[in-house]
Coordinates of C-alpha atoms in Angstrom, one line a residue:
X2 CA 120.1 115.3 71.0
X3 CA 118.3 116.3 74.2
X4 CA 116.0 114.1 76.0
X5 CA 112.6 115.7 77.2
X6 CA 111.8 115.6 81.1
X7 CA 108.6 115.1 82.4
X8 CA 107.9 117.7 84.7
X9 CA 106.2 116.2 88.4
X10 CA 103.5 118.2 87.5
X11 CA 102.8 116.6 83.9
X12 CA 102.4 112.9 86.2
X13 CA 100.7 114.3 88.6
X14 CA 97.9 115.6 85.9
X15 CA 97.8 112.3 84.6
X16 CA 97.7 110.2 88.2
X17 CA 94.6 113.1 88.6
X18 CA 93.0 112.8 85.4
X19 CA 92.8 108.6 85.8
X20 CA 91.2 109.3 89.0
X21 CA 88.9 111.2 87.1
X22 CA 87.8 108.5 84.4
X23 CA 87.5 106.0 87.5
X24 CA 84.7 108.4 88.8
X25 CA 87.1 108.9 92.8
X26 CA 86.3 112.6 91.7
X27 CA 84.7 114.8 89.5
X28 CA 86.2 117.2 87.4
X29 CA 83.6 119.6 89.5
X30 CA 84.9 119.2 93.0
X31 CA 87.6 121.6 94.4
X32 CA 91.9 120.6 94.2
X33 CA 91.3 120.3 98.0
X34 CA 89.4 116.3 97.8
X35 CA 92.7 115.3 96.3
X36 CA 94.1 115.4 99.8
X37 CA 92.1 112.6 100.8
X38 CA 93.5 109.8 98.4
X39 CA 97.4 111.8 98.6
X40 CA 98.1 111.1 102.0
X41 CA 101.5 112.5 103.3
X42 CA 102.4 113.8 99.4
X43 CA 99.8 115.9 99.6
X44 CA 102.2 118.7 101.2
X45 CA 104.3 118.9 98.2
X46 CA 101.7 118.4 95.6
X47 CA 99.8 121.6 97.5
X48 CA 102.7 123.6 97.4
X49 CA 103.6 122.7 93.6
X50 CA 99.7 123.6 93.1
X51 CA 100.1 126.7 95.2
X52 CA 103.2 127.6 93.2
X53 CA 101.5 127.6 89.8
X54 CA 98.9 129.7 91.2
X55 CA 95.7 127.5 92.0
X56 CA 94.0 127.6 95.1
X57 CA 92.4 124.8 96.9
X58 CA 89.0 125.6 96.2
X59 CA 89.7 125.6 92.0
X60 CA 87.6 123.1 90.6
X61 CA 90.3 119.8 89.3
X62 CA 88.7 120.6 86.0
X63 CA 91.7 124.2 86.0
X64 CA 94.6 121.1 86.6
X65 CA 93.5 118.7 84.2
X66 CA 93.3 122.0 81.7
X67 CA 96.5 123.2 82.0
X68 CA 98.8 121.8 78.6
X69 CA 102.4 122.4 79.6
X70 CA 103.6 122.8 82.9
X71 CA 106.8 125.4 82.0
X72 CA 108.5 127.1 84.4
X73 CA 111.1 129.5 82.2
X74 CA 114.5 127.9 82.9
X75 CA 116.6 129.7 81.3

C-alpha cells in the first residue's frame, strides 16, 4: 500500500489558485506578480517554475492549467 506525495508544485497551484478566487491576481497577469506576495520563496518557486518550462511573462492562467505535476521518477 503506497501513500501518494503531494508534489511542492501541486500546493503551490493551489496557494496560487486561492489567491486567484480572492481577486490578489488575475488569471490574466504574468507568473512574475507572484513575486510580490512570495517574498524570499520566490527564488525557489521561480526556479521550480523555470524548471517545468514557464517563463515569467506566462499568464498564471498556464499554472493553474497544468493537472499533474510528474516528473518521470523512475
Amino acid at each position: 500500500m503506497s501513500q501518494k506525495v503531494i508534489h511542492p508544485m501541486d500546493k503551490f497551484q493551489r496557494q496560487v489558485h486561492s489567491l486567484v478566487k480572492s481577486n490578489i491576481i488575475k488569471p490574466s497577469d504574468s507568473l512574475w506578480k507572484i513575486a510580490l506576495l512570495y517574498g524570499d520563496e520566490w527564488k525557489f518557486w521561480k526556479q521550480e517554475l523555470l524548471e517545468f518550462g514557464f517563463s515569467m511573462q506566462d499568464p498564471i492562467s498556464e499554472l493553474l492549467a497544468v493537472e499533474a505535476w510528474d516528473e518521470d521518477e523512475e
